[in-house]
Short mmCIF file of C-alpha atoms in Angstrom, two decimals:
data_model
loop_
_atom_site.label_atom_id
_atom_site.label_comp_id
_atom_site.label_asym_id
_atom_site.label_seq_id
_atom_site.Cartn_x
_atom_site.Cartn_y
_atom_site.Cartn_z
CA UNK A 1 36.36 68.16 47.19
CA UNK A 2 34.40 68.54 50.42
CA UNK A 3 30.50 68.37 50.79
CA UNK A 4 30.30 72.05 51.28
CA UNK A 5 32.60 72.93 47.75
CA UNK A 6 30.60 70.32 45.86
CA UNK A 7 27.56 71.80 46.72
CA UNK A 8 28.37 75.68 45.89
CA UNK A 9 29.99 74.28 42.36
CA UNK A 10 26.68 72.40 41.52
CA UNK A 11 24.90 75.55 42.56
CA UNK A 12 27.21 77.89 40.12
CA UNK A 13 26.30 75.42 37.44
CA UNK A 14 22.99 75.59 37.92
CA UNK A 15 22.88 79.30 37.65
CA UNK A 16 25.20 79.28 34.80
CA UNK A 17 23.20 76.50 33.20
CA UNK A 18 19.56 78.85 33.76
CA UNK A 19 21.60 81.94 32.54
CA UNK A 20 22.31 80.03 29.10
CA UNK A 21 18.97 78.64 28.80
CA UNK A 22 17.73 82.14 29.01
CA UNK A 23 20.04 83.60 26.49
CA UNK A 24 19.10 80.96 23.68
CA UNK A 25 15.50 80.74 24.76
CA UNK A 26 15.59 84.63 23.90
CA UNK A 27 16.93 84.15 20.45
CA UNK A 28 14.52 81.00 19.32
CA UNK A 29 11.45 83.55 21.15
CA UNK A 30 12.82 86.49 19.00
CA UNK A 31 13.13 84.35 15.87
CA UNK A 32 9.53 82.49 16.60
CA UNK A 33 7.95 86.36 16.58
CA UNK A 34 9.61 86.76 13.59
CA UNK A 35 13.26 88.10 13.61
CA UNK A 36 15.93 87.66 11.09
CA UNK A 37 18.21 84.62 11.71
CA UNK A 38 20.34 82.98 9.81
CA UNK A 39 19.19 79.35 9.97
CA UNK A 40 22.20 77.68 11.08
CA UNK A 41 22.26 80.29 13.98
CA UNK A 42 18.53 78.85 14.86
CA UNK A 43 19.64 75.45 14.77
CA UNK A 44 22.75 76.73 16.91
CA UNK A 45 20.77 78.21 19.30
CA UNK A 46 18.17 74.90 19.30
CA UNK A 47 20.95 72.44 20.15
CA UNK A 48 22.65 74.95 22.54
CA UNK A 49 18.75 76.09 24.55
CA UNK A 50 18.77 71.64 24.43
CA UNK A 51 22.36 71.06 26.05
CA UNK A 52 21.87 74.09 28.31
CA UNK A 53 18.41 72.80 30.01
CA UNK A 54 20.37 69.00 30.61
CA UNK A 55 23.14 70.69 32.33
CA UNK A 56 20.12 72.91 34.31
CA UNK A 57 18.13 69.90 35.25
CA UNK A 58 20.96 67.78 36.01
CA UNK A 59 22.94 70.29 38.33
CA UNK A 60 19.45 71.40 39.77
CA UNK A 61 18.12 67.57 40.26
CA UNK A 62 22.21 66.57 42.07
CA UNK A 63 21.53 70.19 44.65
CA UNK A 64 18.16 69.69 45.23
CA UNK A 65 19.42 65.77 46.87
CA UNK A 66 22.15 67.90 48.43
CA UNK A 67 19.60 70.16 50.45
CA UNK A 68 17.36 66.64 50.95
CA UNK A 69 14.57 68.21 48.80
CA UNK A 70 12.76 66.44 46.22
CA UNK A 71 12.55 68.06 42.91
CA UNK A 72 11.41 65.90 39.91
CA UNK A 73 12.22 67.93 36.90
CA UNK A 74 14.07 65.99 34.86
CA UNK A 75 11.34 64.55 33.00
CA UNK A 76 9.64 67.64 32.03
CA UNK A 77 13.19 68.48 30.47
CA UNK A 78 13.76 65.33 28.92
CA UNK A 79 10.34 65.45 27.52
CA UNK A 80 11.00 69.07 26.26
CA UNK A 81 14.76 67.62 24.74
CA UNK A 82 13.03 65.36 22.64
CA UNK A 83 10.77 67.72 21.06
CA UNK A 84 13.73 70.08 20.46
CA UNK A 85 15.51 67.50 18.92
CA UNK A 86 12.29 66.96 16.51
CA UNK A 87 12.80 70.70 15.81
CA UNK A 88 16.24 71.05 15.15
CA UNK A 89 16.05 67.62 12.81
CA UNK A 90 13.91 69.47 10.91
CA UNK A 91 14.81 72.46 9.59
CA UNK A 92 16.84 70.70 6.90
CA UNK A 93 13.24 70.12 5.47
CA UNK A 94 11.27 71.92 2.76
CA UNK A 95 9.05 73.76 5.33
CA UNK A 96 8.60 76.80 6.62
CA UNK A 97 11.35 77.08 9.50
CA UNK A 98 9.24 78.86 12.16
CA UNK A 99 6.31 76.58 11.49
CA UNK A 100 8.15 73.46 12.23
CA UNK A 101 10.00 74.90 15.75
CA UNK A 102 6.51 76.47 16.54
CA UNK A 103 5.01 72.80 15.82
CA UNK A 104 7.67 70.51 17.28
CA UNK A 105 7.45 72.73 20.68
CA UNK A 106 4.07 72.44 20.66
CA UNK A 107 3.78 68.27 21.26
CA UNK A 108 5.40 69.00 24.51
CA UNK A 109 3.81 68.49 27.78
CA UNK A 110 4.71 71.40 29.33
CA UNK A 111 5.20 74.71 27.48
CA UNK A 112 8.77 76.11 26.96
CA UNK A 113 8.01 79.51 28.48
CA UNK A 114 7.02 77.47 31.41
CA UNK A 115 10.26 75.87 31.81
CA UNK A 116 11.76 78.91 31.49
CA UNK A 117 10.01 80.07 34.14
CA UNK A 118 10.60 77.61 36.17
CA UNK A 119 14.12 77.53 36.09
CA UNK A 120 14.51 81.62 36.70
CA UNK A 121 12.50 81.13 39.62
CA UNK A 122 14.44 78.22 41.17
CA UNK A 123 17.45 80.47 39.87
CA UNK A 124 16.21 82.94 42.00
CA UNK A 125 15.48 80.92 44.86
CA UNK A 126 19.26 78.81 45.04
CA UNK A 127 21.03 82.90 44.81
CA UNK A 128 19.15 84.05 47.67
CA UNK A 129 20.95 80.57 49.25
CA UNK A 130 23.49 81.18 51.65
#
């Protein structure tokens, strides 16, 4: 694979990676302001919003060395992971569902909506890309 293929298939992954971490972001936000979910759908959605910002960073972190520019967000993710993996762990527990997510994504260092955010915007950025 040449330099120039590698590049535009980390780039699709990236955007495919932010386009998933959108859609399951969208369902734990919906369920968080109080939607009907089944709760294995939540925890779906929690372990799929958790593989889809790895992929993200991952892709994102590999084209950002690509285009020599520095991008360090792999530990805001990883630190985010973690605290989804404290949230999905427990909702086998005898507590209220929303409460725990709400609480687990709270001990992060950097808000989920701001991650989000984040990502659309670089998403935005690496389309405008040649």
């Amino acid at each position: 694979m040449s330099s120039r293929n590698f590049e535009d298939f980390l780039k699709s992954e990236a955007i495919n990676a932010i386009s998933c971490v959108e859609k399951y972001y969208e369902v734990l936000k919906d369920y968080l302001s109080g939607a009907s979910y089944d709760p294995s759908d939540i925890k779906h959605s929690i372990i799929n919003l958790k593989d889809c910002l790895s992929k993200a960073s991952i892709s994102l972190e590999l084209y950002a060395k690509m285009k020599k520019t520095p991008l360090e967000l792999l530990s805001i993710i990883q630190d985010m992971m973690k605290c989804l993996d404290v949230a999905s762990l427990g909702l086998g527990l005898r507590v209220d569902p929303r409460m725990w997510i709400e609480l687990s994504i709270a001990t992060c260092s950097v808000r989920l909506e701001n991650i989000v955010q984040l990502l659309q915007l670089l998403k935005a950025v690496i389309t405008r890309l040649e």
